[in-house]
Amino acid sequence: MVRVALAGDTMLGRGVGERLLEVGPKGLFTRGVLDAVADADLFLLNLECCVSERGVPWARLGKPFFFRAPPLAVRTLEWLGVDCVTLANNHALDYGPVALTDTLHLLRDAGIECVGAGPDLDQARAVAVFGAGGLRVAVVGVTDHPADFAAGPDTPGVAFVDFSSGVPGWLLETIQTLDADVVIVTVHWGPNMTTEPLGYIRSAARELVSAGATLVAGHSAHVFHGVSGNVVFDLGDFVDDYAVDRVLRNDLGVLMLATLDGGGLRRLEAVPIALDFCFTRLAQNDEYAWVRERLTRACAAFGTEVADTGERLVITS
């Protein structure tokens, strides 16, 4: 079996980047967060920024936010024990191709694998493969926005998929033909600040599972969603400097720990976390209770149960 830690949107730029330069690479997360993922064989997250000191903001009309982290951010990922990031999201090209190139080089120099973006279409769609827990584990990363970040045959960008039109054949074939015991598909999909997956996302998830995905792990909404079978529709956020919605509570989230083998998902646990401004810690007391109740309701919509061990939430379909 292989134990995989999963975190959602990890934004290390803007205010988080400023704090990082002040407190150092170990100052954005508590030791409790580090300990929560310490026994994972693999740690995968969505890196929702570029990592560079170069580039200029993307010129697309109407794009409001641009996230660029300092190179020191890679040391934070190393300290956390991150093995792989997906760059398939709407911030990978925030500072243009040169900053994406820097991001790819900095991560790979640190021994951190990347999926979901690259210098051309083939490399953006490339799969990362790991040996972990005695198994061969493949990770695929794609995003459904924005279309103008899509990589081309000879141009850098992200692995773009328009899920509203269904799952494309190339992605289904990629999943079906992988030489791996476990296949994790990490997907940046849907609009921000939604409380449940949209219909086209549910349909796409079913197609991905039917094609052979052992686990589908989504992100983009900035708040966590429910779990259906081996689909975690949205992981929410992991660290950021965002304004807090007092109803949706994007300052409270989860780390997921999935135990997988060649037969599928064997156990799924959620560790409640609290996102302070540019700083993440384990959720406490009322925060923990809020996450538990919210996750229980979100999962119940899919016929999925949540049990509380006192430190973690066990999710059972």
mmCIF file of N, CA and C in Angstrom, residues 158-236:
data_model
loop_
_atom_site.group_PDB
_atom_site.id
_atom_site.type_symbol
_atom_site.label_atom_id
_atom_site.label_comp_id
_atom_site.label_asym_id
_atom_site.label_seq_id
_atom_site.Cartn_x
_atom_site.Cartn_y
_atom_site.Cartn_z
ATOM 1 N N VAL A 158 0.003 25.235 -19.757
ATOM 2 C CA VAL A 158 -0.564 24.202 -18.887
ATOM 3 C C VAL A 158 -1.288 23.135 -19.706
ATOM 4 N N ALA A 159 -1.543 22.006 -19.054
ATOM 5 C CA ALA A 159 -2.331 20.928 -19.659
ATOM 6 C C ALA A 159 -3.806 21.300 -19.500
ATOM 7 N N PHE A 160 -4.363 21.879 -20.527
ATOM 8 C CA PHE A 160 -5.719 22.423 -20.472
ATOM 9 C C PHE A 160 -6.733 21.413 -20.977
ATOM 10 N N VAL A 161 -7.868 21.330 -20.266
ATOM 11 C CA VAL A 161 -8.978 20.464 -20.655
ATOM 12 C C VAL A 161 -10.282 21.237 -20.449
ATOM 13 N N ASP A 162 -11.133 21.257 -21.453
ATOM 14 C CA ASP A 162 -12.454 21.867 -21.317
ATOM 15 C C ASP A 162 -13.425 20.783 -20.859
ATOM 16 N N PHE A 163 -13.544 20.590 -19.550
ATOM 17 C CA PHE A 163 -14.388 19.526 -19.024
ATOM 18 C C PHE A 163 -15.871 19.759 -19.287
ATOM 19 N N SER A 164 -16.254 20.995 -19.563
ATOM 20 C CA SER A 164 -17.663 21.248 -19.853
ATOM 21 C C SER A 164 -18.090 20.562 -21.142
ATOM 22 N N SER A 165 -17.120 20.177 -21.967
ATOM 23 C CA SER A 165 -17.397 19.454 -23.208
ATOM 24 C C SER A 165 -17.088 17.964 -23.081
ATOM 25 N N GLY A 166 -16.852 17.503 -21.849
ATOM 26 C CA GLY A 166 -16.506 16.103 -21.624
ATOM 27 C C GLY A 166 -15.015 15.915 -21.475
ATOM 28 N N VAL A 167 -14.620 14.705 -21.136
ATOM 29 C CA VAL A 167 -13.203 14.394 -20.966
ATOM 30 C C VAL A 167 -12.615 14.013 -22.320
ATOM 31 N N PRO A 168 -11.571 14.678 -22.769
ATOM 32 C CA PRO A 168 -11.028 14.395 -24.103
ATOM 33 C C PRO A 168 -10.384 13.014 -24.189
ATOM 34 N N GLY A 169 -10.344 12.508 -25.399
ATOM 35 C CA GLY A 169 -9.805 11.169 -25.608
ATOM 36 C C GLY A 169 -8.363 11.025 -25.181
ATOM 37 N N TRP A 170 -7.553 12.082 -25.388
ATOM 38 C CA TRP A 170 -6.135 11.946 -25.040
ATOM 39 C C TRP A 170 -5.951 11.714 -23.546
ATOM 40 N N LEU A 171 -6.799 12.347 -22.724
ATOM 41 C CA LEU A 171 -6.667 12.182 -21.283
ATOM 42 C C LEU A 171 -7.144 10.795 -20.849
ATOM 43 N N LEU A 172 -8.256 10.353 -21.407
ATOM 44 C CA LEU A 172 -8.738 9.005 -21.083
ATOM 45 C C LEU A 172 -7.713 7.956 -21.496
ATOM 46 N N GLU A 173 -7.123 8.138 -22.665
ATOM 47 C CA GLU A 173 -6.119 7.177 -23.143
ATOM 48 C C GLU A 173 -4.878 7.202 -22.265
ATOM 49 N N THR A 174 -4.481 8.380 -21.832
ATOM 50 C CA THR A 174 -3.328 8.483 -20.931
ATOM 51 C C THR A 174 -3.554 7.648 -19.679
ATOM 52 N N ILE A 175 -4.730 7.804 -19.064
ATOM 53 C CA ILE A 175 -5.044 7.071 -17.835
ATOM 54 C C ILE A 175 -5.125 5.574 -18.102
ATOM 55 N N GLN A 176 -5.773 5.203 -19.181
ATOM 56 C CA GLN A 176 -5.997 3.787 -19.486
ATOM 57 C C GLN A 176 -4.716 3.034 -19.794
ATOM 58 N N THR A 177 -3.731 3.713 -20.350
ATOM 59 C CA THR A 177 -2.526 3.027 -20.819
ATOM 60 C C THR A 177 -1.330 3.163 -19.885
ATOM 61 N N LEU A 178 -1.507 3.781 -18.737
ATOM 62 C CA LEU A 178 -0.389 3.947 -17.812
ATOM 63 C C LEU A 178 0.055 2.609 -17.229
ATOM 64 N N ASP A 179 1.355 2.421 -17.172
ATOM 65 C CA ASP A 179 1.931 1.245 -16.530
ATOM 66 C C ASP A 179 2.159 1.585 -15.062
ATOM 67 N N ALA A 180 1.098 1.495 -14.272
ATOM 68 C CA ALA A 180 1.168 1.890 -12.866
ATOM 69 C C ALA A 180 0.153 1.100 -12.055
ATOM 70 N N ASP A 181 0.466 0.900 -10.776
ATOM 71 C CA ASP A 181 -0.465 0.232 -9.860
ATOM 72 C C ASP A 181 -1.526 1.199 -9.361
ATOM 73 N N VAL A 182 -1.130 2.450 -9.189
ATOM 74 C CA VAL A 182 -2.013 3.496 -8.663
ATOM 75 C C VAL A 182 -1.921 4.708 -9.587
ATOM 76 N N VAL A 183 -3.073 5.257 -9.952
ATOM 77 C CA VAL A 183 -3.116 6.447 -10.807
ATOM 78 C C VAL A 183 -3.876 7.543 -10.073
ATOM 79 N N ILE A 184 -3.194 8.663 -9.825
ATOM 80 C CA ILE A 184 -3.805 9.823 -9.178
ATOM 81 C C ILE A 184 -3.969 10.917 -10.228
ATOM 82 N N VAL A 185 -5.198 11.385 -10.394
ATOM 83 C CA VAL A 185 -5.468 12.487 -11.320
ATOM 84 C C VAL A 185 -5.791 13.711 -10.483
ATOM 85 N N THR A 186 -4.952 14.726 -10.570
ATOM 86 C CA THR A 186 -5.161 15.958 -9.804
ATOM 87 C C THR A 186 -5.643 17.035 -10.766
ATOM 88 N N VAL A 187 -6.797 17.637 -10.430
ATOM 89 C CA VAL A 187 -7.522 18.469 -11.389
ATOM 90 C C VAL A 187 -7.871 19.824 -10.772
ATOM 91 N N HIS A 188 -7.530 20.888 -11.498
ATOM 92 C CA HIS A 188 -7.941 22.241 -11.103
ATOM 93 C C HIS A 188 -9.170 22.571 -11.924
ATOM 94 N N TRP A 189 -10.359 22.550 -11.265
ATOM 95 C CA TRP A 189 -11.594 22.669 -12.040
ATOM 96 C C TRP A 189 -12.657 23.464 -11.295
ATOM 97 N N GLY A 190 -13.485 24.117 -12.073
ATOM 98 C CA GLY A 190 -14.626 24.828 -11.510
ATOM 99 C C GLY A 190 -14.309 26.213 -10.989
ATOM 100 N N PRO A 191 -15.366 26.990 -10.703
ATOM 101 C CA PRO A 191 -15.209 28.364 -10.235
ATOM 102 C C PRO A 191 -14.856 28.453 -8.751
ATOM 103 N N ASN A 192 -14.412 29.634 -8.360
ATOM 104 C CA ASN A 192 -14.070 29.893 -6.961
ATOM 105 C C ASN A 192 -15.322 29.979 -6.081
ATOM 106 N N MET A 193 -15.117 29.673 -4.795
ATOM 107 C CA MET A 193 -16.096 29.914 -3.734
ATOM 108 C C MET A 193 -17.443 29.253 -4.001
ATOM 109 N N THR A 194 -17.405 28.000 -4.442
ATOM 110 C CA THR A 194 -18.606 27.181 -4.549
ATOM 111 C C THR A 194 -18.579 26.146 -3.431
ATOM 112 N N THR A 195 -19.735 25.681 -3.011
ATOM 113 C CA THR A 195 -19.792 24.742 -1.887
ATOM 114 C C THR A 195 -19.944 23.292 -2.326
ATOM 115 N N GLU A 196 -20.156 23.079 -3.618
ATOM 116 C CA GLU A 196 -20.292 21.721 -4.133
ATOM 117 C C GLU A 196 -19.896 21.705 -5.598
ATOM 118 N N PRO A 197 -19.519 20.541 -6.126
ATOM 119 C CA PRO A 197 -19.088 20.485 -7.519
ATOM 120 C C PRO A 197 -20.246 20.689 -8.479
ATOM 121 N N LEU A 198 -19.961 21.383 -9.574
ATOM 122 C CA LEU A 198 -20.965 21.574 -10.609
ATOM 123 C C LEU A 198 -21.210 20.264 -11.354
ATOM 124 N N GLY A 199 -22.304 20.222 -12.099
ATOM 125 C CA GLY A 199 -22.698 18.994 -12.771
ATOM 126 C C GLY A 199 -21.650 18.457 -13.723
ATOM 127 N N TYR A 200 -21.025 19.341 -14.502
ATOM 128 C CA TYR A 200 -20.046 18.859 -15.474
ATOM 129 C C TYR A 200 -18.813 18.281 -14.785
ATOM 130 N N ILE A 201 -18.510 18.783 -13.584
ATOM 131 C CA ILE A 201 -17.385 18.238 -12.830
ATOM 132 C C ILE A 201 -17.708 16.834 -12.325
ATOM 133 N N ARG A 202 -18.925 16.637 -11.866
ATOM 134 C CA ARG A 202 -19.339 15.302 -11.419
ATOM 135 C C ARG A 202 -19.283 14.309 -12.573
ATOM 136 N N SER A 203 -19.734 14.739 -13.740
ATOM 137 C CA SER A 203 -19.700 13.858 -14.911
ATOM 138 C C SER A 203 -18.267 13.527 -15.300
ATOM 139 N N ALA A 204 -17.409 14.552 -15.311
ATOM 140 C CA ALA A 204 -16.008 14.319 -15.662
ATOM 141 C C ALA A 204 -15.337 13.385 -14.671
ATOM 142 N N ALA A 205 -15.648 13.539 -13.394
ATOM 143 C CA ALA A 205 -15.060 12.668 -12.376
ATOM 144 C C ALA A 205 -15.421 11.213 -12.636
ATOM 145 N N ARG A 206 -16.674 10.961 -12.993
ATOM 146 C CA ARG A 206 -17.090 9.592 -13.289
ATOM 147 C C ARG A 206 -16.317 9.018 -14.476
ATOM 148 N N GLU A 207 -16.090 9.842 -15.482
ATOM 149 C CA GLU A 207 -15.328 9.376 -16.647
ATOM 150 C C GLU A 207 -13.881 9.061 -16.276
ATOM 151 N N LEU A 208 -13.282 9.892 -15.452
ATOM 152 C CA LEU A 208 -11.898 9.671 -15.047
ATOM 153 C C LEU A 208 -11.760 8.379 -14.258
ATOM 154 N N VAL A 209 -12.717 8.128 -13.384
ATOM 155 C CA VAL A 209 -12.701 6.891 -12.601
ATOM 156 C C VAL A 209 -12.913 5.681 -13.506
ATOM 157 N N SER A 210 -13.845 5.786 -14.428
ATOM 158 C CA SER A 210 -14.101 4.680 -15.345
ATOM 159 C C SER A 210 -12.885 4.372 -16.206
ATOM 160 N N ALA A 211 -12.094 5.396 -16.509
ATOM 161 C CA ALA A 211 -10.891 5.198 -17.315
ATOM 162 C C ALA A 211 -9.777 4.502 -16.541
ATOM 163 N N GLY A 212 -9.885 4.502 -15.191
ATOM 164 C CA GLY A 212 -8.874 3.815 -14.397
ATOM 165 C C GLY A 212 -8.201 4.634 -13.333
ATOM 166 N N ALA A 213 -8.690 5.844 -13.061
ATOM 167 C CA ALA A 213 -8.101 6.649 -11.986
ATOM 168 C C ALA A 213 -8.369 5.989 -10.639
ATOM 169 N N THR A 214 -7.330 5.756 -9.880
ATOM 170 C CA THR A 214 -7.483 5.206 -8.532
ATOM 171 C C THR A 214 -8.015 6.263 -7.578
ATOM 172 N N LEU A 215 -7.592 7.516 -7.801
ATOM 173 C CA LEU A 215 -8.028 8.636 -6.967
ATOM 174 C C LEU A 215 -8.062 9.888 -7.829
ATOM 175 N N VAL A 216 -9.143 10.636 -7.726
ATOM 176 C CA VAL A 216 -9.255 11.947 -8.361
ATOM 177 C C VAL A 216 -9.256 12.987 -7.254
ATOM 178 N N ALA A 217 -8.332 13.925 -7.320
ATOM 179 C CA ALA A 217 -8.201 14.961 -6.287
ATOM 180 C C ALA A 217 -8.328 16.332 -6.940
ATOM 181 N N GLY A 218 -9.421 17.040 -6.637
ATOM 182 C CA GLY A 218 -9.678 18.331 -7.239
ATOM 183 C C GLY A 218 -9.322 19.495 -6.342
ATOM 184 N N HIS A 219 -9.286 20.673 -6.960
ATOM 185 C CA HIS A 219 -9.036 21.935 -6.255
ATOM 186 C C HIS A 219 -9.440 23.070 -7.163
ATOM 187 N N SER A 220 -9.617 24.246 -6.610
ATOM 188 C CA SER A 220 -9.943 25.485 -7.324
ATOM 189 C C SER A 220 -10.942 26.332 -6.567
ATOM 190 N N ALA A 221 -11.868 25.717 -5.816
ATOM 191 C CA ALA A 221 -12.958 26.471 -5.207
ATOM 192 C C ALA A 221 -12.511 27.324 -4.019
ATOM 193 N N HIS A 222 -11.346 27.011 -3.445
ATOM 194 C CA HIS A 222 -10.837 27.674 -2.229
ATOM 195 C C HIS A 222 -11.583 27.258 -0.969
ATOM 196 N N VAL A 223 -12.574 26.411 -1.106
ATOM 197 C CA VAL A 223 -13.238 25.774 0.038
ATOM 198 C C VAL A 223 -13.391 24.292 -0.296
ATOM 199 N N PHE A 224 -13.302 23.432 0.712
ATOM 200 C CA PHE A 224 -13.343 22.005 0.433
ATOM 201 C C PHE A 224 -14.768 21.549 0.137
ATOM 202 N N HIS A 225 -14.860 20.514 -0.691
ATOM 203 C CA HIS A 225 -16.128 19.908 -1.066
ATOM 204 C C HIS A 225 -16.215 18.500 -0.489
ATOM 205 N N GLY A 226 -17.293 17.815 -0.802
ATOM 206 C CA GLY A 226 -17.489 16.460 -0.321
ATOM 207 C C GLY A 226 -16.695 15.431 -1.101
ATOM 208 N N VAL A 227 -16.792 14.186 -0.649
ATOM 209 C CA VAL A 227 -16.091 13.055 -1.249
ATOM 210 C C VAL A 227 -17.129 12.050 -1.719
ATOM 211 N N SER A 228 -16.929 11.525 -2.928
ATOM 212 C CA SER A 228 -17.800 10.488 -3.473
ATOM 213 C C SER A 228 -16.928 9.345 -3.972
ATOM 214 N N GLY A 229 -16.976 8.200 -3.287
ATOM 215 C CA GLY A 229 -16.126 7.085 -3.680
ATOM 216 C C GLY A 229 -14.668 7.467 -3.606
ATOM 217 N N ASN A 230 -13.978 7.360 -4.733
ATOM 218 C CA ASN A 230 -12.565 7.731 -4.769
ATOM 219 C C ASN A 230 -12.342 9.086 -5.434
ATOM 220 N N VAL A 231 -13.333 9.967 -5.312
ATOM 221 C CA VAL A 231 -13.222 11.329 -5.838
ATOM 222 C C VAL A 231 -13.290 12.332 -4.691
ATOM 223 N N VAL A 232 -12.216 13.068 -4.495
ATOM 224 C CA VAL A 232 -12.194 14.206 -3.575
ATOM 225 C C VAL A 232 -12.408 15.433 -4.461
ATOM 226 N N PHE A 233 -13.629 15.971 -4.451
ATOM 227 C CA PHE A 233 -13.968 16.981 -5.450
ATOM 228 C C PHE A 233 -13.169 18.273 -5.291
ATOM 229 N N ASP A 234 -12.905 18.689 -4.075
ATOM 230 C CA ASP A 234 -12.090 19.897 -3.880
ATOM 231 C C ASP A 234 -11.407 19.852 -2.531
ATOM 232 N N LEU A 235 -10.108 20.089 -2.543
ATOM 233 C CA LEU A 235 -9.292 20.053 -1.333
ATOM 234 C C LEU A 235 -9.250 21.395 -0.606
ATOM 235 N N GLY A 236 -9.825 22.444 -1.204
ATOM 236 C CA GLY A 236 -9.755 23.757 -0.571
ATOM 237 C C GLY A 236 -8.348 24.333 -0.635
#
